[in-house]
Coordinates of C-alpha atoms in Angstrom, one line a residue:
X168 CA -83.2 99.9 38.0
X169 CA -81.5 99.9 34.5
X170 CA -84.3 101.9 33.0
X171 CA -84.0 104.3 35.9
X172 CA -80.0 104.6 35.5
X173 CA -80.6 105.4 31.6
X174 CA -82.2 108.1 31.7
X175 CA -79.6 110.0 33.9
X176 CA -76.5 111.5 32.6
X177 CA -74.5 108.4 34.6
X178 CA -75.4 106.0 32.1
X179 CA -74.7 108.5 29.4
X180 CA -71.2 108.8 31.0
X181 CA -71.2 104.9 30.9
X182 CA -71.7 104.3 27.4
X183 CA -69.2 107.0 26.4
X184 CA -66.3 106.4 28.3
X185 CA -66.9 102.5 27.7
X186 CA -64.6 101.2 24.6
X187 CA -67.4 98.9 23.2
X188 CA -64.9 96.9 20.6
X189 CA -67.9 94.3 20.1
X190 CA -70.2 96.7 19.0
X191 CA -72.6 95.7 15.7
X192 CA -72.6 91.5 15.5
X193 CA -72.2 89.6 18.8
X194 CA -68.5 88.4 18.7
X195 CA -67.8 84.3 18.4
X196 CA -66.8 82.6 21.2
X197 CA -63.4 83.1 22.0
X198 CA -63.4 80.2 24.0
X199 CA -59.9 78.9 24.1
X200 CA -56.8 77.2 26.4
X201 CA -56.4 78.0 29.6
X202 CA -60.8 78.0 29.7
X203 CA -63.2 75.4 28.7
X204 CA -66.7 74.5 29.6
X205 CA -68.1 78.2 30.0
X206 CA -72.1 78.8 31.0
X207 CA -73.9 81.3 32.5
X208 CA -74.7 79.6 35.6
X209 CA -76.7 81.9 37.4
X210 CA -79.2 84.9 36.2
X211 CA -80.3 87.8 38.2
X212 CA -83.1 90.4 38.7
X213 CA -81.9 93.3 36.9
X214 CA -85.1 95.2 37.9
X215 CA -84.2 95.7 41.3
X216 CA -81.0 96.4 40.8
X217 CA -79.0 93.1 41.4
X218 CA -75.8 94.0 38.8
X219 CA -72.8 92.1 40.3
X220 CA -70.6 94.4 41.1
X221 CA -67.6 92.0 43.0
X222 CA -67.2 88.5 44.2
X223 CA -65.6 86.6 46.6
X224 CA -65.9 83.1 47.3
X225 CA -65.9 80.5 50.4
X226 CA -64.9 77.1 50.8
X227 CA -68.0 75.5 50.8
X228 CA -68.3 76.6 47.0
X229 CA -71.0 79.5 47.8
X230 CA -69.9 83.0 46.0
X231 CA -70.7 86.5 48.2
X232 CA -71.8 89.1 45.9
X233 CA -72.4 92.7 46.0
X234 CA -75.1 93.6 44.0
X235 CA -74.5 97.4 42.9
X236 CA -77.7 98.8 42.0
X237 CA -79.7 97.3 45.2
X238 CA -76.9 98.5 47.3
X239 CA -76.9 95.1 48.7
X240 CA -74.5 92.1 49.7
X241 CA -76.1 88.7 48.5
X242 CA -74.8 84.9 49.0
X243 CA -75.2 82.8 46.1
X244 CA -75.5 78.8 46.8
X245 CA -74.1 76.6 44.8
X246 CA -76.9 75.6 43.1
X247 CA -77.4 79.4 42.3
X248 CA -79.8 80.0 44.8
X249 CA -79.7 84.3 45.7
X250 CA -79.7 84.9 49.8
X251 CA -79.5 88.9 50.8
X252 CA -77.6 89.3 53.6
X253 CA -77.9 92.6 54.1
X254 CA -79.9 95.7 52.5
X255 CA -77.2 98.9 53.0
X256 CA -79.3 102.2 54.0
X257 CA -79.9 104.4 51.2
X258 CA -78.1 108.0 51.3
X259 CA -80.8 110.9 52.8
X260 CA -80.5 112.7 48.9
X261 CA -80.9 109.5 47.0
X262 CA -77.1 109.2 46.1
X263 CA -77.7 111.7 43.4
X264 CA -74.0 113.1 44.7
X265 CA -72.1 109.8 44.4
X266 CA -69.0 111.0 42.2
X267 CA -69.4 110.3 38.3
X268 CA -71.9 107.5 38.8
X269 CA -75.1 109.3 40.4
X270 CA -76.1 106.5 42.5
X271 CA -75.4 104.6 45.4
X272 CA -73.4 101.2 45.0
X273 CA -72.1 98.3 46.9
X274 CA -68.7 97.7 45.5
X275 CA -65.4 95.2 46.7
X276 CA -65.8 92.1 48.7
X277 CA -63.6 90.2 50.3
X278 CA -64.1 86.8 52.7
X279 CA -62.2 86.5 55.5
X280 CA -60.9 83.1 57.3
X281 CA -63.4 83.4 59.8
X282 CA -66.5 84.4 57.2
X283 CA -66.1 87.9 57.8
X284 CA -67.5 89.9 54.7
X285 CA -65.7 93.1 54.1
X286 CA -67.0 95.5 51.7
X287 CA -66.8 98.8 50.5
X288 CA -70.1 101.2 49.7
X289 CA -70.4 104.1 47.9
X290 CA -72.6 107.1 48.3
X291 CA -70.9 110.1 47.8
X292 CA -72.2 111.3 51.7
X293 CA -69.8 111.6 54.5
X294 CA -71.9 109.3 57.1
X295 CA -72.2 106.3 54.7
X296 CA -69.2 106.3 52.1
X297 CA -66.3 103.3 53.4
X298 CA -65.5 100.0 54.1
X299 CA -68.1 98.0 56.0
X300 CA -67.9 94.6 58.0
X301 CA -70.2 91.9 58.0
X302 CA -69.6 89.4 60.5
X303 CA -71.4 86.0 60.4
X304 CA -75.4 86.1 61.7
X305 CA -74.5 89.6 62.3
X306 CA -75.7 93.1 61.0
X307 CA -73.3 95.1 58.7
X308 CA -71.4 98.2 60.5
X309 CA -68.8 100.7 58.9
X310 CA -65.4 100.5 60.2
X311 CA -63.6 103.2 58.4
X312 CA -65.0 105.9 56.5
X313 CA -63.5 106.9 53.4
X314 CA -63.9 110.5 51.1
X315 CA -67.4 111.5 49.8
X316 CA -65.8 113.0 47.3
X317 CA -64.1 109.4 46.3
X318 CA -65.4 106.3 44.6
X319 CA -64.4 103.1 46.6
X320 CA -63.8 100.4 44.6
X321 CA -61.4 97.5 44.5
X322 CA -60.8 95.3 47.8
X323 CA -58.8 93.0 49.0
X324 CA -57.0 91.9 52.2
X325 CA -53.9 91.2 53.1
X326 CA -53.7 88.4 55.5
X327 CA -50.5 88.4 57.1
X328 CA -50.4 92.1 57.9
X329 CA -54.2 92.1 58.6
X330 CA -54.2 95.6 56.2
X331 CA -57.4 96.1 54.1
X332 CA -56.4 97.8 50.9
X333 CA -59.4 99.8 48.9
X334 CA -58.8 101.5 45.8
X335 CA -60.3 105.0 44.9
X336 CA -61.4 105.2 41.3
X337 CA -61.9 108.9 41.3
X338 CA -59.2 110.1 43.7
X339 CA -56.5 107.9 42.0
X340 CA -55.6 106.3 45.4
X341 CA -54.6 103.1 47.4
X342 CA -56.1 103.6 50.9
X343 CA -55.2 101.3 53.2
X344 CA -57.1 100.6 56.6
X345 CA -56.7 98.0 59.3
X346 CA -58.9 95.0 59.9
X347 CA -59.9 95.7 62.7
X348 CA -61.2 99.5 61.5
X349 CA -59.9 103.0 62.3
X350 CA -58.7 105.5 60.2
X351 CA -57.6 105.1 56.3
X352 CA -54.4 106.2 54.9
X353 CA -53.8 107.0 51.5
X354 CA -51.0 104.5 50.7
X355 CA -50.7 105.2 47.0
X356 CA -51.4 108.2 45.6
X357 CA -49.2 107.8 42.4
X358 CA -50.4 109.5 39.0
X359 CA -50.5 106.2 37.4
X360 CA -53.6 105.6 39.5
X361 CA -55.3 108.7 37.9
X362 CA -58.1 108.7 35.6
X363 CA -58.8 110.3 32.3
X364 CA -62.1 111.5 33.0
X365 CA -64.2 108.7 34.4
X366 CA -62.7 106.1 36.2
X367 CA -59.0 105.4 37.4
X368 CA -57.7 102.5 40.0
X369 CA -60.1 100.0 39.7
X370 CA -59.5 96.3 40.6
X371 CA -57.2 95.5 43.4
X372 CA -55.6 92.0 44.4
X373 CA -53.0 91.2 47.1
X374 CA -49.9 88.7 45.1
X375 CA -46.6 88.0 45.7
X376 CA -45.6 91.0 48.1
X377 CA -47.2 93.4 46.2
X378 CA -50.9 95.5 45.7
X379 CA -52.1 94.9 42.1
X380 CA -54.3 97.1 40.5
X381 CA -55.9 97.8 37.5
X382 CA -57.0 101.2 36.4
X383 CA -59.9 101.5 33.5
X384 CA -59.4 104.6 31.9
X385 CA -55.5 103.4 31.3
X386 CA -56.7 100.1 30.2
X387 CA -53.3 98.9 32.8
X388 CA -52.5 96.3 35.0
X389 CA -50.2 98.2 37.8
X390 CA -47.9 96.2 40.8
X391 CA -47.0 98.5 43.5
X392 CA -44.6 96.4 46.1
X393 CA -45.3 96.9 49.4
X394 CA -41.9 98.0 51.4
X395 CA -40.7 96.4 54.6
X396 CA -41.8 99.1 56.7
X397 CA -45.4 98.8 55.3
X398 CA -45.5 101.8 52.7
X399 CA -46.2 101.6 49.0
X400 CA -43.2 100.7 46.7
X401 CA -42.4 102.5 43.0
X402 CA -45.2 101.9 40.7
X403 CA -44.8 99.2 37.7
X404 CA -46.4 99.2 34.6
X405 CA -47.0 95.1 33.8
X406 CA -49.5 95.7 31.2
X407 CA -51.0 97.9 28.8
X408 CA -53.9 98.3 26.3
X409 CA -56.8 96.6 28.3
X410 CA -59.4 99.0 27.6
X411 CA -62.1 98.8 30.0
X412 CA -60.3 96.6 32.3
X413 CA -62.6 96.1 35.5
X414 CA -61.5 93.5 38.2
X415 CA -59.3 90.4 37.9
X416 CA -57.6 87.3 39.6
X417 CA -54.5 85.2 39.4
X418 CA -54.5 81.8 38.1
X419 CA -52.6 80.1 40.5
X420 CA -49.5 80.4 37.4
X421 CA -47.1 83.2 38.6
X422 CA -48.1 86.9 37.5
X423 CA -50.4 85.5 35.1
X424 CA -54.2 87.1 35.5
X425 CA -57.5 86.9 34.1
X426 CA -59.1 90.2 33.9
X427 CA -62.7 91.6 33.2
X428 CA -63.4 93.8 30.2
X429 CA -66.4 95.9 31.2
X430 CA -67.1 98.2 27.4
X431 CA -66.9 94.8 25.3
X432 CA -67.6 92.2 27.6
X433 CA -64.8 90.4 27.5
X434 CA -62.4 88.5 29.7
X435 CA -58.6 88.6 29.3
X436 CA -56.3 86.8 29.5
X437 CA -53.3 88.7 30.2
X438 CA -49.3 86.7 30.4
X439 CA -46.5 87.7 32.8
X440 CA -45.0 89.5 30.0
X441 CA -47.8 91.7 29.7
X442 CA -49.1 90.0 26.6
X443 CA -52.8 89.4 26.5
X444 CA -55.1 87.2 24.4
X445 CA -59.3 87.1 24.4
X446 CA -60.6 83.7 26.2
X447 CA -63.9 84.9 26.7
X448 CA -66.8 86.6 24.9
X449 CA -70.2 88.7 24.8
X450 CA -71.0 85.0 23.0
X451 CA -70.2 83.1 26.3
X452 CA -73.0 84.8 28.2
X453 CA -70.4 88.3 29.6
X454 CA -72.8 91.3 29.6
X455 CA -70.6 94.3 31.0
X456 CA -68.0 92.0 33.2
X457 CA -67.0 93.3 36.2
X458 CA -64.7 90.5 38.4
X459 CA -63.5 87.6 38.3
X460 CA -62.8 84.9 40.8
X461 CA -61.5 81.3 41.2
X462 CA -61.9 78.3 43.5
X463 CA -60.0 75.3 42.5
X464 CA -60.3 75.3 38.4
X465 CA -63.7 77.1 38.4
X466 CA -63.6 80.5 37.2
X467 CA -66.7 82.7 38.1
X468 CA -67.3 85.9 36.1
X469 CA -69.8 88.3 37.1
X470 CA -71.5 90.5 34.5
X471 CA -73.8 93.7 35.4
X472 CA -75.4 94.4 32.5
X473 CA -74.5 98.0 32.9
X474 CA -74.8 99.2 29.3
X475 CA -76.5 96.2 27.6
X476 CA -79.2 96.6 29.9
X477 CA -80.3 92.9 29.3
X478 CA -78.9 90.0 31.6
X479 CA -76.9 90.6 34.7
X480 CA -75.6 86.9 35.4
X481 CA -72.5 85.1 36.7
X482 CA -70.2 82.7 34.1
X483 CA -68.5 79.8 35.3
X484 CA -66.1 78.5 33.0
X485 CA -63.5 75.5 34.0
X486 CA -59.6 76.5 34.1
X487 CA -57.6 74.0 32.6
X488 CA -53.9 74.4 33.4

């Protein structure tokens, strides 16, 4: 699927609006406090198109992954054994319209209480482009359909409203849509969302009364509160100079985050204040991060393989405070 991509003028897009700061010699380990313990606990088939796109995890210590290029959404075992669950249909023109990327993709997860998968898919075509539901032993259905023109991205769901939020990485918007399906609305459209050419709001994480996001051509980590009646809240600017910042999670310590760095494969991270420091590495086994997601004190890290083109795989690493 790589080799495919790389010849198209996506890829070409890729590496150029990428900051690759680890270009030239592979980068030491930057293995340090909060993480120790990293390894690449799981490989996958970068031929048919299994780049980890997002993760979310379950109880039972399984990970559900969406697998970009295959368009699919995968459970991982423990052990690191791949199950598809399902196999999205492919857009009737190939996805050759799907906005900046050229290609169909299977983007933000998110596990509900009950094992309900939600997930957003990307096509750039009207009849396939939203957020889809997977129910347990069931088949996959979309339940609200979002813009062509967009790029769904970042998912997650707020549990005591029962609100999916999705972000929008070329439309620089916050959609929000209920569980239960129906009709999106655009609950952020504030500039800081925007992007600079190639991709804007990004990662997206429910914490503390407020919708986190990141946004990659900014290289910022935004909180947006949500109001009392529901609507989006003056945008704040709690960090800055992440450059290719992907997805993220909290540690279970206040505002503080770990975030993916998809040009330099790297993983941040990044201090209530905004600070940031490098735990993580192209050395540790990160090709082209893209999430990041913790159970307990594991810390999983998917990588894509996007630009490297060499081993999509997931990183666990063990969080130590």
């Amino acid at each position: 699927m790589f080799k495919k991509l790389s010849t198209t003028a996506t890829t070409a897009a890729i590496l150029s609006a990428a900051v690759i700061a680890a270009a030239g010699a592979v980068p030491a380990s930057a293995l340090s406090a909060p993480l120790s313990g990293a390894r690449i606990a799981a490989h996958f088939d970068l031929a048919n198109g299994q780049m980890p796109e997002n993760i979310a995890l379950a109880p039972d210590g399984s990970a559900y992954v969406t697998f970009a290029g295959a368009r699919q959404l995968a459970r991982l075992s423990p052990k690191g054994t791949v199950q598809v669950l399902a196999t999205l249909p492919a857009p009737a023109d190939g996805g050759v319209n799907t906005p900046v990327l050229g290609f169909p993709l299977t983007t933000g997860v998110v596990r509900a209480h009950d094992g309900t998968l939600y997930f957003l898919y990307a096509t750039g075509t009207a009849d396939l482009t939203g957020v889809w539901r997977l129910r347990p032993g069931g088949t996959p259905r979309r339940i609200a359909a979002l813009p062509a023109t967009g790029l769904p991205n970042g998912l997650d769901l707020d549990r005591r409203t029962g609100t999916l939020y999705a972000t929008d990485s070329v439309l620089g918007t916050v959609w929000s849509v209920p569980v239960t399906g129906g009709t999106p609305t655009a609950w952020s459209t504030a500039p800081e969302l925007a992007s600079a050419g190639f991709l804007g709001a990004n990662g997206l994480k429910i914490h503390d009364g407020a919708v986190w996001v990141t946004n990659l051509d900014q290289g910022t980590v935004l909180r947006i509160p949500v109001q009392r009646d529901g609507r989006a809240g003056a945008v704040r600017i709690r960090a800055t100079g992440l450059a290719g910042i992907d997805d993220f999670a909290f540690t279970g310590r206040g505002d503080r985050i770990l975030a993916a760095l998809n040009g330099s494969s790297e993983v941040a991270l990044v201090r209530p204040d905004g600070t940031h420091s490098i735990v993580l590495t192209a050395a540790d086994g990160l090709q082209n991060p893209t999430s990041v997601a913790l159970r307990g004190s594991t810390v999983h890290v998917g990588s894509a393989a996007y630009v490297t083109g060499e081993d999509p795989n997931l990183v666990v690493a063990h969080l130590n405070d």
